[in-house]
Amino acid sequence: MATPTPEGDPVAAAAAEAVQTSVMAWRLVMAVADAVRRHQQRRHKEGDLPSADQAVSEAAAEVTKLVPSDIATALMAGADWPQMAQQLVALRRAGVDLAEFLPRIGDIAVTVRDAVAENATQVAREGTGEWERMLRETLPAGPVREAILASPTWPDIAATMARLDERGVDVRQVLAAAHNEGVGVDQAVARVLAADAPTAASRDAMLSYGPLTTGLDLPKDLDLGDRTRALRQLAISPAENERYTRWVREAMPERGREADLLVNARQWPLVAARMAKMEKDGKPVREHLTQLMKDTSWEDGPRPQLGSRLVQAANDALRRPLGVAAASRVKVNTAAARATSTTVGPTRPRATEGAAPAEAGIAPHRRENATAPRRGRTR
């Protein structure tokens, strides 16, 4: 399993490596420039290089002024700095304007530095992401799992887990034992802080119970108001979150605005957690997401609530079996439904129970076969 293994602060180590790589690029450009200078002057008469002491004094001021500080510091700390200073002074004496030349080389070095730093960050994310998945699968949601992922030493913890795994140790078993110890520590500290009462479910946790969280391991203190913490609570690594975001955008071509509304919605971490669980179970997440564009009923309704409708639609697409149409959304005529309802009374009073219905337009006493009232005496 790939994972970062630098000693000490991994972020600082990655930054230092990026600067050193940029210095290598600087040396390459300088070597090319010096070779061109020598070739040109050799055709005439090559001048002597200035002394190292004189060159260092002259070049240091220019480099410090015109080159980013971290790169300048790394350059002047190198063993070959006196030779490089001689090359710079020789270039200036040969007619090169260092005020223009140095910033251009600085731009090249900065580009290299940033590219290396970004690559190192991505490698670190991918390396720890594998162990974040193991944490999600091994440890229940709660303070211990969150504490591990929130720790500034998490990359070192991941590196230790990787070394144990390489030596054939069952890391899951070690994690389970460590979790039990962590729970004990958490409870002991809570008692000291006079907060040993069971943690009440947060408002976000209570409001999220239902279709959005069915089958998910939901922490009681879920905090959707803090996106970074919510993803950490659900053990979703930054690399996983970026991947799921990309999948949503790919599933909604030419609907970038709607895709952004979905991934920026408050409840997005729950959708990401659903995707992570499906990945673990071997389900085709991306194929399920394509159902978002097969049923676009989420478009219907007020614009301000579109983000919430998209969250519900994404959750429905992920949970609904492939090839099964979404539930019918037939509009009901409430007036007709009330008139024919067996449980809701009509809007007008009923006729007297047991009375026969009258024929339309005919008074009751004139209906056919009706008994007419008798008048006068009977013969």
XYZ file of C-alpha atoms in Angstrom:
379
model
C 0.000 0.000 0.000
C 1.454 3.379 -1.026
C 1.697 5.984 1.669
C 3.994 8.873 2.553
C 6.899 8.003 4.821
C 8.854 11.209 5.519
C 10.210 11.721 8.989
C 8.865 14.663 10.972
C 6.309 17.016 9.508
C 5.269 15.525 6.154
C 3.961 18.852 4.858
C 7.250 20.633 5.574
C 9.197 17.748 4.074
C 7.129 17.879 0.885
C 7.606 21.657 0.628
C 11.370 21.309 1.101
C 11.522 18.629 -1.573
C 9.571 20.867 -3.957
C 12.026 23.752 -3.421
C 15.027 21.488 -3.950
C 13.501 20.232 -7.193
C 12.956 23.813 -8.328
C 16.626 24.502 -7.615
C 17.516 21.563 -9.858
C 15.476 23.183 -12.626
C 17.257 26.478 -11.939
C 20.651 24.776 -12.279
C 19.592 23.276 -15.591
C 18.552 26.654 -17.018
C 21.732 28.271 -15.715
C 23.879 25.539 -17.254
C 22.201 26.108 -20.622
C 22.630 29.888 -20.352
C 26.282 29.563 -19.355
C 26.963 27.121 -22.192
C 25.453 29.583 -24.676
C 27.541 32.428 -23.238
C 30.749 30.418 -23.428
C 30.004 29.304 -26.977
C 29.364 32.864 -28.102
C 32.429 34.298 -26.374
C 34.641 31.415 -27.563
C 33.978 32.539 -31.100
C 35.652 35.793 -30.168
C 37.665 35.689 -26.994
C 36.355 34.210 -23.786
C 36.826 36.493 -20.811
C 38.038 35.262 -17.444
C 35.486 34.481 -14.755
C 35.428 36.849 -11.765
C 36.790 35.545 -8.494
C 34.393 33.487 -6.404
C 34.396 35.928 -3.468
C 33.706 38.904 -5.703
C 30.996 37.050 -7.639
C 29.185 35.860 -4.482
C 29.028 39.405 -3.158
C 27.705 40.807 -6.448
C 25.249 38.032 -7.283
C 23.755 37.628 -3.799
C 22.186 41.087 -3.867
C 20.603 40.468 -7.276
C 19.278 37.008 -6.420
C 17.864 38.111 -3.068
C 16.038 41.004 -4.732
C 14.721 39.256 -7.841
C 14.102 35.601 -6.859
C 11.428 34.175 -4.499
C 12.891 33.953 -1.011
C 12.607 30.178 -0.512
C 14.303 29.448 -3.826
C 16.952 32.145 -3.286
C 17.767 30.745 0.157
C 18.096 27.209 -1.234
C 20.309 28.427 -4.080
C 22.734 30.319 -1.852
C 22.882 27.431 0.629
C 24.048 25.006 -2.059
C 27.640 23.884 -2.338
C 27.780 25.090 -5.934
C 26.608 28.631 -5.151
C 30.054 30.266 -5.652
C 30.302 28.722 -9.138
C 26.718 29.767 -9.953
C 27.450 33.297 -8.730
C 30.436 33.425 -11.083
C 28.188 32.363 -13.967
C 25.651 35.077 -13.146
C 28.282 37.815 -12.984
C 29.817 36.536 -16.221
C 26.408 36.701 -17.908
C 25.929 40.284 -16.748
C 29.367 41.288 -18.014
C 28.559 39.589 -21.302
C 25.554 41.886 -21.751
C 22.683 39.907 -20.176
C 20.239 42.070 -18.178
C 19.890 40.164 -14.884
C 16.880 42.297 -13.901
C 15.006 40.591 -16.726
C 16.829 37.256 -16.778
C 16.544 36.295 -13.098
C 12.757 36.798 -12.781
C 12.212 34.623 -15.859
C 14.294 31.806 -14.392
C 12.466 32.400 -11.100
C 9.136 31.828 -12.866
C 10.419 28.527 -14.241
C 11.601 27.442 -10.793
C 8.306 28.473 -9.166
C 6.337 26.462 -11.746
C 8.445 23.392 -11.003
C 8.207 23.937 -7.245
C 4.412 24.243 -7.286
C 3.963 21.239 -9.579
C 6.132 19.056 -7.323
C 4.337 20.281 -4.198
C 0.917 19.573 -5.731
C 2.011 16.114 -6.803
C 3.366 15.377 -3.328
C 0.100 16.538 -1.775
C -1.902 14.324 -4.142
C 0.297 11.315 -3.373
C -0.125 11.959 0.347
C -3.902 12.197 -0.051
C -4.090 8.989 -2.039
C -1.806 7.206 0.387
C -3.737 8.159 3.508
C -7.053 7.783 1.673
C -6.622 4.018 1.564
C -6.191 3.950 5.321
C -9.143 6.297 5.829
C -11.252 3.718 4.019
C -9.944 1.050 6.381
C -10.850 3.235 9.365
C -14.367 3.701 7.988
C -14.757 -0.044 7.532
C -13.165 -1.048 10.850
C -14.055 1.602 13.424
C -17.550 2.909 14.209
C -18.274 6.593 13.733
C -17.522 8.532 16.852
C -14.909 10.560 18.731
C -12.091 8.022 18.396
C -12.262 7.736 14.609
C -12.641 11.486 14.216
C -9.732 12.147 16.592
C -7.444 9.917 14.514
C -8.327 11.653 11.254
C -8.156 15.138 12.818
C -4.738 14.549 14.367
C -1.835 16.511 12.845
C 0.130 13.255 13.062
C -2.387 11.362 10.913
C 0.058 10.969 7.972
C 2.579 9.440 10.394
C -0.130 7.148 11.790
C -0.986 6.058 8.241
C 2.703 5.439 7.530
C 2.960 3.265 10.643
C -0.115 1.301 9.575
C 1.496 0.758 6.162
C 4.729 -0.547 7.702
C 2.770 -2.933 9.930
C 0.795 -4.149 6.929
C 4.014 -4.754 4.941
C 5.269 -6.939 7.811
C 2.163 -9.105 7.709
C 0.419 -7.630 10.761
C -3.392 -7.634 10.803
C -3.854 -3.863 10.949
C -7.633 -4.142 11.359
C -7.216 -6.163 14.523
C -4.715 -3.657 15.895
C -7.109 -0.811 15.038
C -10.001 -2.525 16.812
C -7.865 -2.923 19.963
C -6.656 0.667 19.681
C -10.271 1.826 19.347
C -11.222 0.149 22.623
C -8.308 1.852 24.351
C -9.251 5.145 22.731
C -12.821 4.882 24.012
C -11.455 4.363 27.517
C -9.233 7.418 27.187
C -12.129 9.495 25.831
C -14.342 8.531 28.777
C -11.598 9.167 31.320
C -10.896 12.628 29.933
C -14.630 13.352 29.785
C -14.962 12.506 33.478
C -12.153 14.865 34.331
C -13.864 17.576 32.317
C -17.184 16.805 34.067
C -18.811 15.955 30.766
C -19.299 12.234 31.158
C -22.973 12.319 30.177
C -23.824 10.498 26.939
C -23.516 12.714 23.910
C -26.934 13.861 22.714
C -27.597 13.546 19.031
C -26.901 16.782 17.192
C -29.603 18.574 15.236
C -27.905 17.568 11.969
C -27.877 13.919 13.028
C -31.555 13.964 14.016
C -32.680 15.770 10.871
C -30.656 13.402 8.681
C -32.210 10.171 9.942
C -34.264 8.638 7.148
C -33.669 7.775 3.472
C -30.503 9.884 3.320
C -28.767 7.875 6.039
C -30.334 4.411 5.838
C -27.523 1.881 6.147
C -24.858 4.507 6.874
C -22.709 4.731 10.003
C -23.783 8.150 11.286
C -22.004 9.863 14.220
C -24.286 11.320 16.878
C -22.538 14.682 16.772
C -22.633 15.046 12.980
C -21.796 18.622 12.015
C -22.864 19.396 8.454
C -22.165 23.076 9.053
C -18.433 22.298 8.909
C -17.818 20.544 5.574
C -14.250 19.476 6.408
C -15.236 18.029 9.766
C -18.356 16.314 8.407
C -16.308 14.509 5.757
C -13.768 13.549 8.416
C -16.529 12.270 10.719
C -17.771 10.062 7.880
C -14.155 9.017 7.056
C -14.332 10.419 3.520
C -10.817 11.302 2.379
C -10.140 14.462 0.331
C -9.160 12.268 -2.617
C -12.453 10.357 -2.389
C -14.451 13.573 -2.127
C -12.728 14.950 -5.225
C -13.437 11.717 -7.100
C -17.120 11.675 -6.167
C -17.437 15.336 -7.143
C -15.917 14.557 -10.536
C -18.296 11.633 -11.031
C -21.308 13.865 -10.390
C -20.109 16.399 -12.953
C -19.469 13.644 -15.489
C -22.971 12.250 -14.893
C -24.524 15.680 -15.541
C -22.873 16.906 -18.764
C -23.676 20.490 -19.683
C -25.425 20.909 -16.329
C -22.431 22.267 -14.447
C -24.467 24.757 -12.432
C -26.781 22.054 -11.119
C -23.849 19.722 -10.392
C -22.201 22.492 -8.364
C -25.426 23.039 -6.436
C -25.439 19.347 -5.520
C -21.821 19.072 -4.385
C -22.017 22.373 -2.506
C -25.251 21.461 -0.718
C -25.116 21.191 3.062
C -26.005 17.485 2.948
C -23.446 16.564 0.288
C -21.232 14.650 2.808
C -24.111 12.191 3.283
C -24.326 11.622 -0.485
C -20.536 11.104 -0.572
C -20.829 8.605 2.293
C -23.455 6.713 0.304
C -21.076 6.539 -2.660
C -18.248 5.331 -0.423
C -20.414 2.536 0.968
C -21.489 1.515 -2.527
C -17.851 1.424 -3.636
C -17.014 -0.836 -0.700
C -19.909 -3.120 -1.648
C -18.742 -3.274 -5.270
C -21.725 -1.425 -6.727
C -21.424 0.673 -9.940
C -21.708 4.150 -8.448
C -21.173 6.016 -11.706
C -23.882 4.058 -13.504
C -26.341 4.874 -10.728
C -25.481 8.574 -10.992
C -26.458 8.611 -14.671
C -30.070 8.180 -13.499
C -29.986 11.830 -12.412
C -30.409 12.848 -16.045
C -32.956 10.141 -16.866
C -35.426 11.542 -14.347
C -35.145 15.324 -14.118
C -38.221 15.890 -11.992
C -35.843 17.630 -9.579
C -36.130 20.624 -11.928
C -39.741 21.198 -10.860
C -40.176 23.549 -7.932
C -38.821 26.800 -6.518
C -35.257 27.603 -7.568
C -34.015 28.292 -3.993
C -34.783 24.674 -3.009
C -33.106 23.143 -6.087
C -30.009 22.110 -4.131
C -32.083 20.162 -1.609
C -34.087 18.499 -4.395
C -30.859 17.479 -6.115
C -29.574 15.895 -2.889
C -32.771 13.863 -2.586
C -32.644 12.949 -6.297
C -29.000 11.831 -6.042
C -29.759 9.702 -3.005
C -32.724 8.180 -4.837
C -30.581 7.475 -7.925
C -27.926 5.777 -5.801
C -30.422 3.601 -3.909
C -32.724 2.749 -6.825
C -31.813 -0.437 -8.754
C -30.512 0.214 -12.247
C -33.196 0.071 -14.904
C -36.043 0.720 -12.465
C -38.000 3.875 -13.246
C -38.438 6.510 -10.575
C -41.694 6.527 -8.626
C -44.582 8.120 -10.539
C -45.318 11.672 -9.609
C -48.940 11.946 -10.840
C -50.630 15.200 -9.882
C -53.863 14.753 -7.939
C -56.999 16.816 -8.518
C -57.849 17.519 -4.877
C -61.418 18.706 -5.619
C -62.253 15.518 -7.505
C -60.575 13.391 -4.891
C -62.621 15.008 -2.129
C -65.865 14.548 -4.008
C -65.255 10.803 -4.451
C -63.582 10.162 -1.127
C -64.995 7.482 1.172
C -63.348 9.063 4.196
C -63.887 12.780 3.605
C -67.475 14.117 3.666
C -68.937 16.076 0.751
C -68.929 19.828 0.758
C -72.767 20.020 0.944
C -75.167 18.449 3.460
C -76.378 14.908 2.774
C -80.045 14.250 2.074
C -82.050 12.823 4.979
C -81.027 9.249 5.527
C -83.493 6.811 3.983
C -85.175 9.374 1.719
C -85.523 8.419 -1.906
C -83.684 10.608 -4.397
C -85.915 12.991 -6.294
C -86.097 12.970 -10.067
C -84.445 15.987 -11.511
C -86.867 18.839 -12.217
C -89.986 17.061 -10.819
C -91.527 17.837 -7.478
C -91.876 14.801 -5.235
C -95.726 14.882 -5.212
C -95.883 14.892 -9.053
C -93.588 11.916 -9.627
C -95.138 8.980 -11.547
C -97.270 6.696 -9.364
C -97.087 9.164 -6.546
C -100.127 9.092 -4.252
C -102.022 12.377 -4.568
C -103.555 13.841 -1.459
C -107.345 13.381 -1.341
C -109.640 16.347 -0.965
C -113.263 16.510 0.043
C -115.462 13.668 1.199
C -115.114 10.062 0.168
C -117.948 8.672 -1.826
